[in-house]
């Protein structure tokens, strides 16, 4: 009777070893066959391959991805069908000419082709399906604001009226390090690079002819937000230059191509 527990333990161990050491039953067989077999061979049809090759030949900015297209109709009720007609520029040469006028000689070579189109694409264009410049504009707006603040700080202050004579003969403390303290209390970055000034700069560079957007009222572009769209595109260009070439190049572009023109 004392040997019964030992015999039962030995028999259980042997059964377990035979179960897990069976050469004919693998782990994959115990778990079951997978539902889907992975293969390195291409499973596309000939039509799918032709469509993919056509998309690879076309640049990304020139077409809407097939999977982002809708069912072919819109559920929105258009009150005035004439407002749905709006043509955007699709000529790369015209876009390069705008970058050259804005950034100077060889300005059209500062950014890759895809980024050049993305920087001037508003989110209203093609329902945002080809990408838009909102995040680039946010980054560029911070760069312009910082550089404009520096510009205000280093600009000599205008002549002030002489302080009145103190009755006790005291003189206020003067130091060169304190000369710029009060500049930002009288002049803000928005006073230098206001929306109207940046919009005029964009118009001079020909940005309205190439910016991609869909105005709400084509007969009234100002009421549709043209000023904001132009500002957004300018900021996006600065943000793209900073990401492509670094902060130093972007700051130099802001000083020479934006601040110098709006202050003239």
PDB file of C-alpha atoms in Angstrom:
ATOM      1  CA  UNK A   1       0.000   0.000   0.000  1.00  0.00           C
ATOM      2  CA  UNK A   2       2.876   2.360   0.655  1.00  0.00           C
ATOM      3  CA  UNK A   3       4.103   1.956  -2.949  1.00  0.00           C
ATOM      4  CA  UNK A   4       0.767   2.870  -4.602  1.00  0.00           C
ATOM      5  CA  UNK A   5       1.341   6.668  -4.601  1.00  0.00           C
ATOM      6  CA  UNK A   6       4.800   6.218  -6.161  1.00  0.00           C
ATOM      7  CA  UNK A   7       3.494   3.888  -8.882  1.00  0.00           C
ATOM      8  CA  UNK A   8       0.678   6.292  -9.774  1.00  0.00           C
ATOM      9  CA  UNK A   9       3.104   9.209 -10.014  1.00  0.00           C
ATOM     10  CA  UNK A  10       5.469   7.261 -12.276  1.00  0.00           C
ATOM     11  CA  UNK A  11       2.639   6.170 -14.595  1.00  0.00           C
ATOM     12  CA  UNK A  12       1.313   9.717 -14.886  1.00  0.00           C
ATOM     13  CA  UNK A  13       4.788  11.004 -15.788  1.00  0.00           C
ATOM     14  CA  UNK A  14       5.205   8.389 -18.497  1.00  0.00           C
ATOM     15  CA  UNK A  15       1.854   9.204 -20.039  1.00  0.00           C
ATOM     16  CA  UNK A  16       2.742  12.909 -20.132  1.00  0.00           C
ATOM     17  CA  UNK A  17       6.083  12.207 -21.813  1.00  0.00           C
ATOM     18  CA  UNK A  18       4.470  10.009 -24.461  1.00  0.00           C
ATOM     19  CA  UNK A  19       1.847  12.674 -25.140  1.00  0.00           C
ATOM     20  CA  UNK A  20       4.232  15.599 -25.726  1.00  0.00           C
ATOM     21  CA  UNK A  21       7.026  13.626 -27.428  1.00  0.00           C
ATOM     22  CA  UNK A  22       4.867  12.166 -30.187  1.00  0.00           C
ATOM     23  CA  UNK A  23       6.739  12.763 -33.495  1.00  0.00           C
ATOM     24  CA  UNK A  24       3.639  12.596 -35.588  1.00  0.00           C
ATOM     25  CA  UNK A  25       1.787  15.457 -33.875  1.00  0.00           C
ATOM     26  CA  UNK A  26       3.324  18.899 -34.137  1.00  0.00           C
ATOM     27  CA  UNK A  27       2.383  22.060 -32.321  1.00  0.00           C
ATOM     28  CA  UNK A  28       0.812  23.445 -35.474  1.00  0.00           C
ATOM     29  CA  UNK A  29      -1.363  20.359 -35.785  1.00  0.00           C
ATOM     30  CA  UNK A  30      -2.554  20.631 -32.186  1.00  0.00           C
ATOM     31  CA  UNK A  31      -3.399  24.301 -32.631  1.00  0.00           C
ATOM     32  CA  UNK A  32      -5.139  23.706 -35.931  1.00  0.00           C
ATOM     33  CA  UNK A  33      -4.413  24.899 -39.431  1.00  0.00           C
ATOM     34  CA  UNK A  34      -4.424  28.680 -39.967  1.00  0.00           C
ATOM     35  CA  UNK A  35      -7.409  30.127 -41.741  1.00  0.00           C
ATOM     36  CA  UNK A  36      -5.269  32.149 -44.170  1.00  0.00           C
ATOM     37  CA  UNK A  37      -1.978  31.040 -45.689  1.00  0.00           C
ATOM     38  CA  UNK A  38       0.611  33.778 -46.109  1.00  0.00           C
ATOM     39  CA  UNK A  39       2.470  33.803 -49.373  1.00  0.00           C
ATOM     40  CA  UNK A  40       5.157  35.961 -50.954  1.00  0.00           C
ATOM     41  CA  UNK A  41       3.606  35.672 -54.381  1.00  0.00           C
ATOM     42  CA  UNK A  42       1.532  38.592 -55.679  1.00  0.00           C
ATOM     43  CA  UNK A  43      -2.215  38.035 -55.487  1.00  0.00           C
ATOM     44  CA  UNK A  44      -3.328  41.033 -57.479  1.00  0.00           C
ATOM     45  CA  UNK A  45      -5.122  40.726 -60.740  1.00  0.00           C
ATOM     46  CA  UNK A  46      -3.792  42.164 -63.976  1.00  0.00           C
ATOM     47  CA  UNK A  47      -6.180  45.103 -63.714  1.00  0.00           C
ATOM     48  CA  UNK A  48      -4.989  45.939 -60.219  1.00  0.00           C
ATOM     49  CA  UNK A  49      -1.384  45.911 -61.357  1.00  0.00           C
ATOM     50  CA  UNK A  50      -2.138  48.236 -64.236  1.00  0.00           C
ATOM     51  CA  UNK A  51      -3.970  50.691 -61.949  1.00  0.00           C
ATOM     52  CA  UNK A  52      -1.083  50.633 -59.459  1.00  0.00           C
ATOM     53  CA  UNK A  53       1.474  51.284 -62.211  1.00  0.00           C
ATOM     54  CA  UNK A  54      -0.544  54.228 -63.495  1.00  0.00           C
ATOM     55  CA  UNK A  55      -0.706  55.764 -60.026  1.00  0.00           C
ATOM     56  CA  UNK A  56       3.038  55.317 -59.587  1.00  0.00           C
ATOM     57  CA  UNK A  57       3.675  57.179 -62.817  1.00  0.00           C
ATOM     58  CA  UNK A  58       1.467  60.117 -61.778  1.00  0.00           C
ATOM     59  CA  UNK A  59       2.703  62.408 -58.988  1.00  0.00           C
ATOM     60  CA  UNK A  60       0.816  62.114 -55.718  1.00  0.00           C
ATOM     61  CA  UNK A  61      -0.486  65.696 -55.772  1.00  0.00           C
ATOM     62  CA  UNK A  62      -2.226  65.269 -59.135  1.00  0.00           C
ATOM     63  CA  UNK A  63      -4.883  62.685 -58.270  1.00  0.00           C
ATOM     64  CA  UNK A  64      -7.189  61.527 -55.488  1.00  0.00           C
ATOM     65  CA  UNK A  65      -6.404  58.043 -54.109  1.00  0.00           C
ATOM     66  CA  UNK A  66      -8.926  55.489 -55.296  1.00  0.00           C
ATOM     67  CA  UNK A  67      -9.739  54.242 -51.808  1.00  0.00           C
ATOM     68  CA  UNK A  68     -10.571  57.763 -50.640  1.00  0.00           C
ATOM     69  CA  UNK A  69     -13.166  58.364 -53.322  1.00  0.00           C
ATOM     70  CA  UNK A  70     -16.805  58.278 -52.351  1.00  0.00           C
ATOM     71  CA  UNK A  71     -19.693  56.453 -53.993  1.00  0.00           C
ATOM     72  CA  UNK A  72     -19.806  58.975 -56.841  1.00  0.00           C
ATOM     73  CA  UNK A  73     -22.559  61.196 -55.529  1.00  0.00           C
ATOM     74  CA  UNK A  74     -23.023  63.702 -52.705  1.00  0.00           C
ATOM     75  CA  UNK A  75     -25.828  63.887 -50.154  1.00  0.00           C
ATOM     76  CA  UNK A  76     -25.413  67.654 -49.834  1.00  0.00           C
ATOM     77  CA  UNK A  77     -28.169  69.692 -51.448  1.00  0.00           C
ATOM     78  CA  UNK A  78     -26.627  72.487 -53.512  1.00  0.00           C
ATOM     79  CA  UNK A  79     -28.778  75.593 -53.581  1.00  0.00           C
ATOM     80  CA  UNK A  80     -26.727  77.340 -56.253  1.00  0.00           C
ATOM     81  CA  UNK A  81     -25.005  74.908 -58.670  1.00  0.00           C
ATOM     82  CA  UNK A  82     -22.859  77.699 -60.089  1.00  0.00           C
ATOM     83  CA  UNK A  83     -20.950  77.859 -56.793  1.00  0.00           C
ATOM     84  CA  UNK A  84     -19.715  74.300 -57.220  1.00  0.00           C
ATOM     85  CA  UNK A  85     -17.639  75.263 -60.268  1.00  0.00           C
ATOM     86  CA  UNK A  86     -14.094  76.283 -59.368  1.00  0.00           C
ATOM     87  CA  UNK A  87     -10.845  75.577 -61.206  1.00  0.00           C
ATOM     88  CA  UNK A  88      -7.473  75.287 -59.458  1.00  0.00           C
ATOM     89  CA  UNK A  89      -4.045  75.502 -60.993  1.00  0.00           C
ATOM     90  CA  UNK A  90      -2.432  72.236 -62.101  1.00  0.00           C
ATOM     91  CA  UNK A  91       0.546  73.680 -63.997  1.00  0.00           C
ATOM     92  CA  UNK A  92       3.891  73.030 -62.216  1.00  0.00           C
ATOM     93  CA  UNK A  93       5.599  75.815 -64.195  1.00  0.00           C
ATOM     94  CA  UNK A  94       3.131  78.374 -62.868  1.00  0.00           C
ATOM     95  CA  UNK A  95       3.730  77.142 -59.332  1.00  0.00           C
ATOM     96  CA  UNK A  96       7.510  77.363 -59.739  1.00  0.00           C
ATOM     97  CA  UNK A  97       7.178  80.931 -61.007  1.00  0.00           C
ATOM     98  CA  UNK A  98       5.306  81.883 -57.830  1.00  0.00           C
ATOM     99  CA  UNK A  99       8.008  80.340 -55.617  1.00  0.00           C
ATOM    100  CA  UNK A 100      10.659  82.219 -57.565  1.00  0.00           C
ATOM    101  CA  UNK A 101       8.873  85.550 -57.073  1.00  0.00           C
ATOM    102  CA  UNK A 102       8.351  84.841 -53.377  1.00  0.00           C
ATOM    103  CA  UNK A 103      11.700  83.317 -52.413  1.00  0.00           C
ATOM    104  CA  UNK A 104      13.977  84.831 -55.016  1.00  0.00           C
ATOM    105  CA  UNK A 105      16.334  83.163 -57.472  1.00  0.00           C
ATOM    106  CA  UNK A 106      16.188  79.349 -57.340  1.00  0.00           C
ATOM    107  CA  UNK A 107      13.330  79.587 -54.878  1.00  0.00           C
ATOM    108  CA  UNK A 108      11.492  76.907 -56.812  1.00  0.00           C
ATOM    109  CA  UNK A 109      14.265  74.449 -55.900  1.00  0.00           C
ATOM    110  CA  UNK A 110      14.091  74.893 -52.135  1.00  0.00           C
ATOM    111  CA  UNK A 111      11.356  72.286 -51.673  1.00  0.00           C
ATOM    112  CA  UNK A 112      10.544  68.938 -53.298  1.00  0.00           C
ATOM    113  CA  UNK A 113       7.697  68.913 -55.792  1.00  0.00           C
ATOM    114  CA  UNK A 114       5.283  67.111 -53.483  1.00  0.00           C
ATOM    115  CA  UNK A 115       5.920  69.533 -50.606  1.00  0.00           C
ATOM    116  CA  UNK A 116       5.576  72.551 -52.889  1.00  0.00           C
ATOM    117  CA  UNK A 117       2.047  71.480 -53.759  1.00  0.00           C
ATOM    118  CA  UNK A 118       1.187  70.475 -50.200  1.00  0.00           C
ATOM    119  CA  UNK A 119       2.210  73.866 -48.795  1.00  0.00           C
ATOM    120  CA  UNK A 120      -0.279  75.729 -51.003  1.00  0.00           C
ATOM    121  CA  UNK A 121      -3.152  73.248 -50.584  1.00  0.00           C
ATOM    122  CA  UNK A 122      -5.963  74.359 -48.267  1.00  0.00           C
ATOM    123  CA  UNK A 123      -8.085  71.781 -46.466  1.00  0.00           C
ATOM    124  CA  UNK A 124     -11.127  72.839 -48.505  1.00  0.00           C
ATOM    125  CA  UNK A 125      -9.534  71.490 -51.689  1.00  0.00           C
ATOM    126  CA  UNK A 126     -10.800  68.031 -52.685  1.00  0.00           C
ATOM    127  CA  UNK A 127     -12.241  67.558 -49.177  1.00  0.00           C
ATOM    128  CA  UNK A 128      -8.689  67.266 -47.835  1.00  0.00           C
ATOM    129  CA  UNK A 129      -8.157  63.916 -49.565  1.00  0.00           C
ATOM    130  CA  UNK A 130      -4.848  64.945 -51.146  1.00  0.00           C
ATOM    131  CA  UNK A 131      -3.409  66.359 -47.947  1.00  0.00           C
ATOM    132  CA  UNK A 132      -3.481  69.955 -46.724  1.00  0.00           C
ATOM    133  CA  UNK A 133      -1.177  72.511 -45.145  1.00  0.00           C
ATOM    134  CA  UNK A 134      -2.715  73.052 -41.688  1.00  0.00           C
ATOM    135  CA  UNK A 135       0.106  71.510 -39.648  1.00  0.00           C
ATOM    136  CA  UNK A 136       2.820  73.110 -41.757  1.00  0.00           C
ATOM    137  CA  UNK A 137       1.084  76.472 -41.326  1.00  0.00           C
ATOM    138  CA  UNK A 138       0.964  76.091 -37.539  1.00  0.00           C
ATOM    139  CA  UNK A 139       4.700  75.429 -37.433  1.00  0.00           C
ATOM    140  CA  UNK A 140       5.461  78.291 -39.814  1.00  0.00           C
ATOM    141  CA  UNK A 141       3.298  80.727 -37.853  1.00  0.00           C
ATOM    142  CA  UNK A 142       5.392  80.113 -34.745  1.00  0.00           C
ATOM    143  CA  UNK A 143       8.599  80.731 -36.700  1.00  0.00           C
ATOM    144  CA  UNK A 144       7.294  84.000 -38.150  1.00  0.00           C
ATOM    145  CA  UNK A 145       6.077  85.147 -34.733  1.00  0.00           C
ATOM    146  CA  UNK A 146       9.429  84.390 -33.107  1.00  0.00           C
ATOM    147  CA  UNK A 147      11.445  86.113 -35.813  1.00  0.00           C
ATOM    148  CA  UNK A 148       9.137  89.134 -35.792  1.00  0.00           C
ATOM    149  CA  UNK A 149       9.592  89.453 -32.031  1.00  0.00           C
ATOM    150  CA  UNK A 150      13.360  89.431 -32.502  1.00  0.00           C
ATOM    151  CA  UNK A 151      12.987  92.033 -35.212  1.00  0.00           C
ATOM    152  CA  UNK A 152      11.091  94.324 -32.853  1.00  0.00           C
ATOM    153  CA  UNK A 153      13.667  93.861 -30.104  1.00  0.00           C
ATOM    154  CA  UNK A 154      16.677  94.763 -32.271  1.00  0.00           C
ATOM    155  CA  UNK A 155      15.033  97.681 -34.059  1.00  0.00           C
ATOM    156  CA  UNK A 156      16.153 101.015 -32.547  1.00  0.00           C
ATOM    157  CA  UNK A 157      13.436 102.625 -30.509  1.00  0.00           C
ATOM    158  CA  UNK A 158      11.936 105.887 -31.655  1.00  0.00           C
ATOM    159  CA  UNK A 159      13.051 109.086 -29.968  1.00  0.00           C
ATOM    160  CA  UNK A 160      11.212 109.755 -26.741  1.00  0.00           C
ATOM    161  CA  UNK A 161      10.482 112.954 -24.999  1.00  0.00           C
ATOM    162  CA  UNK A 162      13.101 114.056 -22.530  1.00  0.00           C
ATOM    163  CA  UNK A 163      12.165 113.166 -18.949  1.00  0.00           C
ATOM    164  CA  UNK A 164      11.021 116.009 -16.773  1.00  0.00           C
ATOM    165  CA  UNK A 165      13.498 117.434 -14.337  1.00  0.00           C
ATOM    166  CA  UNK A 166      13.212 115.865 -10.909  1.00  0.00           C
ATOM    167  CA  UNK A 167      12.650 118.346  -8.123  1.00  0.00           C
ATOM    168  CA  UNK A 168      15.243 116.573  -5.967  1.00  0.00           C
ATOM    169  CA  UNK A 169      17.868 116.372  -8.706  1.00  0.00           C
ATOM    170  CA  UNK A 170      17.579 112.614  -9.130  1.00  0.00           C
ATOM    171  CA  UNK A 171      18.359 110.916 -12.450  1.00  0.00           C
ATOM    172  CA  UNK A 172      16.762 107.626 -13.600  1.00  0.00           C
ATOM    173  CA  UNK A 173      19.051 104.632 -13.978  1.00  0.00           C
ATOM    174  CA  UNK A 174      20.063 104.005 -17.596  1.00  0.00           C
ATOM    175  CA  UNK A 175      21.610 100.813 -18.975  1.00  0.00           C
ATOM    176  CA  UNK A 176      21.909  99.330 -22.457  1.00  0.00           C
ATOM    177  CA  UNK A 177      20.498  95.985 -21.296  1.00  0.00           C
ATOM    178  CA  UNK A 178      17.258  97.712 -20.264  1.00  0.00           C
ATOM    179  CA  UNK A 179      16.791  99.694 -23.460  1.00  0.00           C
ATOM    180  CA  UNK A 180      14.609  97.026 -25.148  1.00  0.00           C
ATOM    181  CA  UNK A 181      12.420  96.136 -22.179  1.00  0.00           C
ATOM    182  CA  UNK A 182       9.451  98.304 -23.093  1.00  0.00           C
ATOM    183  CA  UNK A 183       9.477  97.739 -26.876  1.00  0.00           C
ATOM    184  CA  UNK A 184       6.972  94.907 -26.849  1.00  0.00           C
ATOM    185  CA  UNK A 185       4.554  96.946 -24.761  1.00  0.00           C
ATOM    186  CA  UNK A 186       4.170  99.456 -27.577  1.00  0.00           C
ATOM    187  CA  UNK A 187       4.573  97.193 -30.643  1.00  0.00           C
ATOM    188  CA  UNK A 188       3.394  93.625 -31.115  1.00  0.00           C
ATOM    189  CA  UNK A 189       4.280  91.081 -33.846  1.00  0.00           C
ATOM    190  CA  UNK A 190       0.734  91.391 -35.217  1.00  0.00           C
ATOM    191  CA  UNK A 191       1.413  95.066 -35.882  1.00  0.00           C
ATOM    192  CA  UNK A 192       4.334  94.136 -38.138  1.00  0.00           C
ATOM    193  CA  UNK A 193       2.980  91.040 -39.919  1.00  0.00           C
ATOM    194  CA  UNK A 194      -0.751  91.583 -39.889  1.00  0.00           C
ATOM    195  CA  UNK A 195      -3.077  89.459 -42.006  1.00  0.00           C
ATOM    196  CA  UNK A 196      -3.615  92.283 -44.456  1.00  0.00           C
ATOM    197  CA  UNK A 197       0.114  92.888 -44.966  1.00  0.00           C
ATOM    198  CA  UNK A 198       0.842  89.211 -45.530  1.00  0.00           C
ATOM    199  CA  UNK A 199      -2.086  88.938 -47.937  1.00  0.00           C
ATOM    200  CA  UNK A 200      -0.726  91.853 -50.012  1.00  0.00           C
ATOM    201  CA  UNK A 201       2.697  90.173 -50.056  1.00  0.00           C
ATOM    202  CA  UNK A 202       1.097  86.933 -51.256  1.00  0.00           C
ATOM    203  CA  UNK A 203      -0.825  88.771 -53.977  1.00  0.00           C
ATOM    204  CA  UNK A 204       2.369  90.435 -55.213  1.00  0.00           C
ATOM    205  CA  UNK A 205       4.022  87.001 -55.432  1.00  0.00           C
ATOM    206  CA  UNK A 206       1.091  85.568 -57.410  1.00  0.00           C
ATOM    207  CA  UNK A 207      -0.055  83.138 -54.723  1.00  0.00           C
ATOM    208  CA  UNK A 208      -3.824  83.567 -55.396  1.00  0.00           C
ATOM    209  CA  UNK A 209      -3.343  82.154 -58.913  1.00  0.00           C
ATOM    210  CA  UNK A 210      -1.789  78.886 -57.696  1.00  0.00           C
ATOM    211  CA  UNK A 211      -3.251  78.227 -54.235  1.00  0.00           C
ATOM    212  CA  UNK A 212      -5.520  75.195 -54.189  1.00  0.00           C
ATOM    213  CA  UNK A 213      -8.798  75.699 -52.328  1.00  0.00           C
ATOM    214  CA  UNK A 214     -12.550  75.727 -52.801  1.00  0.00           C
ATOM    215  CA  UNK A 215     -14.181  79.052 -51.913  1.00  0.00           C
ATOM    216  CA  UNK A 216     -17.654  78.952 -50.450  1.00  0.00           C
ATOM    217  CA  UNK A 217     -18.718  81.834 -52.685  1.00  0.00           C
ATOM    218  CA  UNK A 218     -16.663  82.001 -55.899  1.00  0.00           C
ATOM    219  CA  UNK A 219     -18.260  85.338 -56.729  1.00  0.00           C
ATOM    220  CA  UNK A 220     -16.912  86.867 -53.485  1.00  0.00           C
ATOM    221  CA  UNK A 221     -13.459  85.558 -52.606  1.00  0.00           C
ATOM    222  CA  UNK A 222     -12.872  87.973 -49.746  1.00  0.00           C
ATOM    223  CA  UNK A 223     -16.026  86.853 -47.970  1.00  0.00           C
ATOM    224  CA  UNK A 224     -14.977  83.253 -48.607  1.00  0.00           C
ATOM    225  CA  UNK A 225     -11.767  83.770 -46.614  1.00  0.00           C
ATOM    226  CA  UNK A 226      -9.126  84.485 -49.245  1.00  0.00           C
ATOM    227  CA  UNK A 227      -7.005  86.492 -46.788  1.00  0.00           C
ATOM    228  CA  UNK A 228      -6.867  83.629 -44.304  1.00  0.00           C
ATOM    229  CA  UNK A 229      -6.097  81.092 -47.038  1.00  0.00           C
ATOM    230  CA  UNK A 230      -3.188  83.185 -48.323  1.00  0.00           C
ATOM    231  CA  UNK A 231      -1.802  83.657 -44.802  1.00  0.00           C
ATOM    232  CA  UNK A 232      -2.056  79.932 -44.162  1.00  0.00           C
ATOM    233  CA  UNK A 233      -0.159  79.139 -47.351  1.00  0.00           C
ATOM    234  CA  UNK A 234       2.623  81.596 -46.547  1.00  0.00           C
ATOM    235  CA  UNK A 235       3.049  80.154 -43.075  1.00  0.00           C
ATOM    236  CA  UNK A 236       3.022  76.627 -44.507  1.00  0.00           C
ATOM    237  CA  UNK A 237       5.821  77.505 -46.936  1.00  0.00           C
ATOM    238  CA  UNK A 238       7.950  78.782 -44.057  1.00  0.00           C
ATOM    239  CA  UNK A 239       7.203  75.661 -42.010  1.00  0.00           C
ATOM    240  CA  UNK A 240       8.135  73.415 -44.928  1.00  0.00           C
ATOM    241  CA  UNK A 241      11.414  75.271 -45.468  1.00  0.00           C
ATOM    242  CA  UNK A 242      12.278  74.863 -41.789  1.00  0.00           C
ATOM    243  CA  UNK A 243      11.639  71.123 -41.897  1.00  0.00           C
ATOM    244  CA  UNK A 244      13.561  70.757 -45.153  1.00  0.00           C
ATOM    245  CA  UNK A 245      16.594  72.992 -44.485  1.00  0.00           C
ATOM    246  CA  UNK A 246      16.550  73.807 -40.775  1.00  0.00           C
ATOM    247  CA  UNK A 247      15.552  76.716 -38.556  1.00  0.00           C
ATOM    248  CA  UNK A 248      18.441  78.982 -39.590  1.00  0.00           C
ATOM    249  CA  UNK A 249      17.445  78.980 -43.257  1.00  0.00           C
ATOM    250  CA  UNK A 250      13.773  79.509 -42.402  1.00  0.00           C
ATOM    251  CA  UNK A 251      14.597  82.466 -40.154  1.00  0.00           C
ATOM    252  CA  UNK A 252      16.707  84.024 -42.884  1.00  0.00           C
ATOM    253  CA  UNK A 253      13.820  83.641 -45.347  1.00  0.00           C
ATOM    254  CA  UNK A 254      11.449  85.330 -42.893  1.00  0.00           C
ATOM    255  CA  UNK A 255      13.829  88.247 -42.383  1.00  0.00           C
ATOM    256  CA  UNK A 256      14.729  88.815 -46.029  1.00  0.00           C
ATOM    257  CA  UNK A 257      11.604  87.759 -47.926  1.00  0.00           C
ATOM    258  CA  UNK A 258       8.807  88.706 -45.527  1.00  0.00           C
ATOM    259  CA  UNK A 259       9.809  91.247 -42.875  1.00  0.00           C
ATOM    260  CA  UNK A 260      11.887  93.351 -45.239  1.00  0.00           C
ATOM    261  CA  UNK A 261       8.985  93.581 -47.697  1.00  0.00           C
ATOM    262  CA  UNK A 262       6.197  94.291 -45.234  1.00  0.00           C
ATOM    263  CA  UNK A 263       8.297  96.944 -43.496  1.00  0.00           C
ATOM    264  CA  UNK A 264       9.164  98.715 -46.757  1.00  0.00           C
TER     265      UNK A 264
END
